[in-house]
XYZ file of N, CA, C and O in Angstrom:
492
model
N 0.889 -1.098 -0.011
C -0.178 0.352 0.013
C 0.771 1.252 0.034
O 1.844 1.096 0.563
N 0.603 1.828 -0.907
C 1.296 3.463 -1.069
C 0.280 4.536 -0.321
O -0.979 4.530 -1.093
N 1.092 5.215 0.196
C -0.815 6.257 0.880
C 1.116 7.924 0.470
O 1.661 7.610 0.836
N 0.236 8.759 -0.481
C 0.941 10.502 -1.563
C -0.226 11.045 -0.561
O -1.617 11.078 -0.926
N 0.299 12.069 0.617
C -0.083 13.543 0.772
C 0.050 14.402 0.371
O 0.942 14.140 -0.583
N -0.713 15.287 -0.038
C -0.783 15.972 -0.773
C -1.425 17.898 -0.179
O -2.557 17.506 0.310
N -0.812 18.898 -0.392
C -2.240 19.964 -0.253
C -1.537 20.369 0.851
O -1.901 22.195 1.243
N -0.114 20.557 1.503
C 0.431 21.269 2.479
C 0.986 22.633 1.450
O 0.723 22.991 0.630
N 1.697 23.636 2.333
C 2.792 24.762 2.092
C 2.181 25.534 3.427
O 1.931 25.323 4.639
N 2.521 27.278 2.665
C 2.678 27.976 3.988
C 1.478 29.052 3.949
O 1.362 29.630 2.381
N 1.164 28.958 4.828
C -0.160 29.586 5.209
C 0.007 31.462 5.970
O 1.405 30.851 7.399
N -0.882 31.558 6.154
C -1.122 32.846 7.373
C -2.319 32.121 8.218
O -3.119 31.429 8.122
N -2.079 32.637 9.538
C -2.527 32.629 10.634
C -4.496 32.614 10.128
O -4.175 34.016 9.715
N -5.339 31.741 10.182
C -6.268 32.244 9.724
C -7.215 31.693 8.812
O -8.332 31.974 8.344
N -5.630 31.339 7.582
C -6.248 30.858 6.342
C -6.979 29.112 6.870
O -6.928 28.234 7.796
N -6.669 28.703 5.598
C -7.480 27.323 5.364
C -6.635 26.180 4.309
O -5.581 27.282 3.491
N -6.304 25.384 4.845
C -5.425 24.090 4.032
C -6.479 22.977 3.849
O -6.926 22.857 4.201
N -6.549 22.390 2.308
C -6.881 21.018 2.536
C -5.637 20.033 2.334
O -5.479 20.176 0.820
N -6.073 19.116 2.695
C -4.870 17.802 3.005
C -5.683 16.602 1.940
O -6.730 16.065 2.700
N -5.166 16.498 1.200
C -5.444 15.023 0.410
C -4.516 13.694 0.493
O -3.070 14.201 0.744
N -4.825 12.451 1.321
C -4.234 11.370 0.900
C -4.795 10.295 -0.442
O -5.416 9.862 0.498
N -3.987 9.999 -0.670
C -4.383 9.182 -2.326
C -3.802 7.806 -1.959
O -2.740 8.017 -1.953
N -4.634 6.976 -1.688
C -3.846 5.667 -1.944
C -3.998 4.818 -2.686
O -4.707 4.553 -4.435
N -2.908 3.780 -3.205
C -2.896 2.880 -3.835
C -2.142 1.675 -3.886
O -2.139 1.541 -2.647
N -2.748 0.353 -4.268
C -2.119 -0.530 -4.019
C -3.095 -1.533 -3.307
O -3.129 -2.781 -3.278
N -4.015 -1.111 -2.665
C -5.204 -1.687 -2.159
C -6.416 0.008 -2.196
O -6.265 0.680 -1.373
N -8.212 -1.042 -1.736
C -8.634 -0.115 -1.364
C -9.082 0.392 -0.138
O -8.426 -0.629 0.608
N -8.894 1.474 0.221
C -9.525 2.122 1.811
C -10.827 1.632 2.336
O -10.983 1.847 3.577
N -11.436 1.738 1.158
C -12.981 1.478 1.757
C -13.330 0.330 2.741
O -14.123 0.801 3.580
N -12.672 -0.542 3.040
C -12.604 -1.595 4.377
C -11.784 -1.126 5.869
O -12.072 -1.737 6.198
N -11.274 0.151 5.814
C -10.672 0.781 6.982
C -10.170 1.457 7.274
O -11.162 2.895 6.261
N -10.279 1.801 8.076
C -10.001 2.921 9.120
C -8.559 3.834 8.516
O -7.903 3.228 8.544
N -8.651 5.206 9.005
C -8.141 6.126 8.204
C -7.194 7.194 9.651
O -8.515 7.441 10.406
N -6.901 7.642 8.908
C -5.939 8.961 10.485
C -5.176 9.545 9.233
O -4.667 10.039 8.565
N -5.436 10.765 10.308
C -3.934 12.466 9.809
C -3.918 12.164 11.177
O -3.991 12.576 12.609
N -2.582 12.710 11.181
C -1.212 13.124 12.712
C -0.473 13.690 11.738
O -0.479 14.319 10.291
N 0.357 15.008 13.007
C 1.086 15.346 12.914
C 2.196 15.158 13.838
O 2.217 14.504 14.851
N 3.327 15.634 13.653
C 4.452 15.915 14.357
C 5.230 17.365 13.632
O 5.208 17.365 12.676
N 4.902 18.128 15.203
C 5.847 19.240 15.142
C 8.100 19.233 15.704
O 7.840 17.997 15.806
N 8.400 19.423 15.035
C 9.970 20.027 15.453
C 9.978 19.605 16.873
O 9.298 20.048 17.785
N 10.701 18.403 17.308
C 11.063 18.214 19.201
C 10.015 17.715 19.297
O 9.832 17.261 20.374
N 8.812 17.335 18.884
C 7.269 16.550 19.407
C 7.210 15.340 19.121
O 7.176 15.208 17.772
N 6.679 14.527 20.039
C 6.151 13.697 19.385
C 4.605 13.432 18.866
O 4.065 14.243 18.343
N 4.913 12.036 17.444
C 3.570 12.377 16.217
C 2.258 12.232 17.418
O 2.257 11.071 18.251
N 1.271 12.876 16.654
C 0.123 13.290 17.539
C -1.191 12.994 16.303
O -0.837 13.291 15.798
N -2.410 12.523 17.350
C -3.138 11.981 16.176
C -3.943 13.514 16.177
O -4.184 14.315 17.163
N -3.816 14.034 14.536
C -5.183 15.050 14.507
C -6.906 14.768 14.524
O -7.692 15.163 15.330
N -6.758 13.723 13.523
C -8.230 13.223 13.370
C -7.672 12.139 12.723
O -7.551 11.587 12.537
N -9.563 10.898 12.971
C -9.358 9.456 12.783
C -11.119 9.252 11.850
O -11.924 9.986 12.786
N -11.240 8.650 11.465
C -12.258 7.875 10.681
C -12.487 6.554 10.372
O -11.558 6.130 10.216
N -13.719 6.390 10.791
C -13.756 4.358 10.679
C -14.058 4.719 9.194
O -14.431 4.991 8.323
N -14.101 3.121 8.637
C -14.582 3.196 7.201
C -16.067 2.915 6.919
O -15.653 3.878 5.600
N -16.658 3.905 7.960
C -17.897 4.143 6.939
C -18.461 5.431 7.290
O -19.275 6.151 6.878
N -17.149 6.566 7.521
C -17.164 6.950 7.985
C -18.599 8.057 8.921
O -19.322 9.124 8.575
N -18.795 7.170 9.674
C -20.309 6.986 10.784
C -19.204 7.414 11.991
O -20.281 7.420 13.386
N -18.014 7.226 11.993
C -17.831 7.312 13.379
C -16.116 8.476 13.439
O -15.628 7.987 12.462
N -15.951 9.658 13.720
C -14.819 10.188 14.156
C -14.140 10.676 15.067
O -15.031 10.456 16.383
N -13.223 10.934 15.016
C -12.508 11.004 16.254
C -11.876 12.377 16.103
O -10.795 12.633 14.777
N -11.583 14.007 17.005
C -10.844 14.651 16.152
C -9.536 14.907 17.912
O -10.546 15.180 19.171
N -8.394 15.859 17.580
C -7.888 16.332 18.755
C -8.813 17.584 19.362
O -9.640 18.347 18.587
N -8.443 17.722 20.592
C -9.116 18.988 21.205
C -8.947 20.080 20.647
O -9.755 20.955 20.391
N -7.105 20.098 20.555
C -6.846 21.706 19.923
C -7.363 21.444 18.116
O -7.408 22.905 17.620
N -8.352 20.627 17.680
C -8.789 21.349 16.654
C -10.039 20.757 16.304
O -10.557 20.922 15.195
N -10.418 20.504 17.350
C -12.281 20.271 17.426
C -13.045 21.647 16.742
O -12.542 22.761 17.311
N -13.449 21.533 15.731
C -14.601 22.568 15.118
C -13.836 23.907 14.084
O -14.169 24.785 13.792
N -12.603 23.312 14.446
C -12.167 23.784 12.919
C -11.366 23.282 11.483
O -11.134 22.831 10.184
N -11.381 21.548 12.416
C -10.762 20.698 10.848
C -11.491 19.803 10.885
O -12.873 19.248 11.458
N -11.946 18.845 9.592
C -12.857 18.108 9.326
C -12.214 16.716 8.543
O -11.328 16.945 7.509
N -12.636 15.744 9.025
C -12.098 14.518 8.337
C -13.194 14.029 7.706
O -14.173 14.172 7.641
N -13.006 13.188 6.073
C -13.400 12.898 5.468
C -12.983 11.902 4.113
O -11.481 11.916 4.748
N -13.738 11.036 3.650
C -12.907 10.261 3.182
C -13.829 9.856 1.934
O -15.303 10.252 1.981
N -13.486 9.950 0.378
C -13.528 9.487 -0.795
C -13.584 7.857 -1.259
O -12.294 7.741 -1.660
N -14.107 6.714 -1.088
C -13.815 5.906 -1.108
C -13.561 4.962 -2.762
O -12.589 4.726 -2.562
N -14.492 6.175 -3.322
C -14.346 5.671 -4.838
C -13.335 6.270 -5.252
O -12.756 5.557 -6.684
N -12.954 7.511 -4.976
C -11.250 7.782 -4.990
C -9.999 7.392 -4.417
O -9.386 8.226 -4.964
N -10.392 6.421 -3.025
C -9.511 5.979 -2.306
C -8.051 6.716 -1.984
O -7.398 6.998 -1.740
N -8.910 7.921 -1.407
C -8.313 9.207 -1.108
C -8.650 9.733 0.045
O -10.490 9.724 0.722
N -8.196 10.219 1.280
C -8.728 10.711 2.695
C -8.491 12.171 2.177
O -7.797 12.800 2.025
N -9.089 12.692 3.147
C -8.948 14.675 3.002
C -8.697 15.006 4.442
O -9.235 14.400 6.126
N -8.239 16.199 4.487
C -8.521 17.278 5.913
C -8.607 18.250 5.417
O -8.068 19.022 4.986
N -9.955 19.237 5.809
C -10.539 19.957 5.804
C -9.462 20.857 6.718
O -10.037 21.122 8.197
N -8.420 22.288 6.684
C -7.827 22.614 8.186
C -8.711 24.171 7.944
O -7.857 24.957 6.505
N -9.127 24.805 8.632
C -9.853 26.076 8.572
C -9.007 26.745 9.801
O -8.720 26.104 11.057
N -9.017 28.470 9.774
C -9.105 28.844 11.449
C -7.380 28.289 11.277
O -7.453 28.447 12.526
N -6.176 28.279 10.686
C -5.249 27.692 10.958
C -4.688 28.774 12.384
O -4.616 29.484 12.024
N -3.816 28.142 12.902
C -3.142 28.581 13.821
C -1.256 28.192 13.902
O -1.521 27.273 12.962
N -0.514 28.762 14.164
C 0.600 28.332 13.880
C 1.061 27.492 15.015
O 2.185 26.558 14.267
N 0.353 26.868 16.157
C 0.403 25.703 16.386
C 0.152 24.870 15.696
O 0.379 23.386 15.932
N -0.411 25.102 14.851
C -1.132 23.729 13.814
C 0.367 23.571 12.854
O 0.531 22.018 12.459
N 0.999 24.166 13.145
C 2.425 23.683 12.300
C 3.004 22.202 12.484
O 3.267 22.281 13.434
N 3.475 21.530 11.075
C 4.145 20.367 12.096
C 3.928 19.836 10.275
O 3.530 20.502 9.381
N 4.948 18.733 9.817
C 4.098 17.656 9.272
C 3.298 16.876 9.114
O 2.974 15.730 10.330
N 2.380 16.783 8.298
C 0.995 16.569 8.591
C 1.227 14.348 7.724
O 1.716 14.713 6.677
N 0.836 13.660 8.306
C 0.901 11.882 7.553
C -0.439 11.435 8.040
O -1.367 11.881 9.131
N -1.093 11.322 6.870
C -2.189 9.955 6.541
C -1.954 8.709 6.698
O -0.224 8.371 6.670
N -3.028 7.829 7.324
C -1.935 6.178 7.644
C -3.261 5.720 7.540
O -4.682 6.150 8.119
N -3.057 4.374 7.449
C -4.016 3.509 7.119
C -4.438 2.171 8.739
O -2.749 1.312 8.524
N -5.664 1.757 8.774
C -5.644 0.115 9.379
C -5.698 -0.344 8.935
O -6.394 -0.245 7.915
N -6.195 -1.226 9.316
C -5.858 -3.015 9.278
C -7.544 -3.328 8.745
O -7.433 -5.042 9.420
N -7.906 -2.620 9.814
C -8.941 -3.269 10.433
C -10.583 -1.632 10.161
O -9.591 -0.930 9.602
N -11.754 -2.790 10.135
C -12.625 -1.138 10.353
C -12.491 -0.125 10.887
O -13.316 0.981 11.265
N -12.280 -0.397 12.785
C -12.525 0.291 13.824
C -11.605 1.829 14.226
O -10.219 1.172 13.426
N -11.762 3.156 13.788
C -10.487 4.032 14.406
C -9.523 3.556 15.508
O -10.638 3.013 16.473
N -8.949 3.828 15.839
C -7.974 4.240 16.624
C -7.286 5.942 16.726
O -7.628 6.403 16.202
N -7.602 5.816 18.062
C -6.820 7.070 18.709
C -5.492 7.477 18.932
O -4.709 8.494 19.331
N -4.541 6.221 18.984
C -3.112 6.471 18.570
C -2.502 5.617 17.631
O -3.120 5.057 16.631
N -1.512 6.930 17.630
C -1.096 6.297 16.085
C 0.153 4.842 16.319
O -0.102 4.507 14.836
N 0.441 4.671 17.252
C 0.832 3.303 16.889
C -0.396 1.846 16.323
O -0.266 0.516 16.104
N -1.474 2.366 16.278
C -2.905 1.428 15.837
C -3.073 1.596 14.685
O -3.984 0.995 13.634
N -1.857 2.280 13.703
C -2.008 2.056 12.209
C -0.781 1.358 11.740
O 0.567 1.444 12.041
N -1.085 1.148 10.581
C -0.290 -0.163 9.581
C 0.774 0.919 8.756
O 1.661 0.486 8.572
N 0.064 1.773 7.624
C 0.675 1.949 6.412
C 0.529 3.762 6.848
O -0.103 4.305 7.293
N 2.238 4.006 6.442
C 1.825 5.695 6.620
C 2.589 6.104 5.332
O 3.156 5.383 4.250
N 1.730 7.347 5.104
C 2.640 8.271 4.005
C 3.685 8.358 4.092
O 4.200 8.519 5.948
N 4.635 9.906 3.358
C 5.545 10.272 4.051
C 5.256 11.874 4.694
O 6.061 12.020 4.638
N 4.182 12.314 3.979
C 4.087 13.185 5.249
C 3.808 14.568 4.067
O 4.781 14.442 3.107
N 3.536 15.483 4.662
C 3.205 16.924 3.805
C 3.125 18.067 4.523
O 2.484 18.097 6.055
N 4.210 18.966 4.342
C 4.758 19.966 5.759
C 3.068 20.613 5.370
O 3.092 21.710 4.688
N 2.814 21.578 6.421
C 2.482 22.646 6.603
C 3.210 23.638 7.807
O 3.039 23.027 9.032
N 2.779 24.581 7.443
C 3.462 25.983 7.725
C 2.567 27.189 8.628
O 1.967 27.778 7.025
N 2.178 27.566 10.058
C 1.510 28.415 9.776
C 1.842 29.496 10.460
O 2.464 29.191 11.410
N 1.984 30.641 9.820
C 3.016 32.248 10.312
C 1.569 32.675 10.498
O 0.767 32.856 11.138
N 2.517 33.857 12.042
C 1.199 35.097 12.553
C 1.177 36.199 11.914
O 2.240 36.076 11.273
């Protein structure tokens, strides 16, 4: 399985970005997925996660009300809409795929990982 993130960049505080994660080699429709981020000197943290049917989602408290995770199984793609971005959202954002249908709130619950896309938010 290959996961390729895109959509990162440099934005000012308050602006929006939409990240995409395109999967190949396996259909994502039967598996939970998530978005994670890692800032310099910090551990990787879970930003959002979604189960296989999109009827259960998880958001870190720091992004609730600002970020939305979604998936298009027909396009084999995961998305993260990020609004009202803050400087503390800066980091490398990764998408990942579980091998089961239920989501996990911990990065260790995910098996396949993308290479990441940089998001930088200036103040």
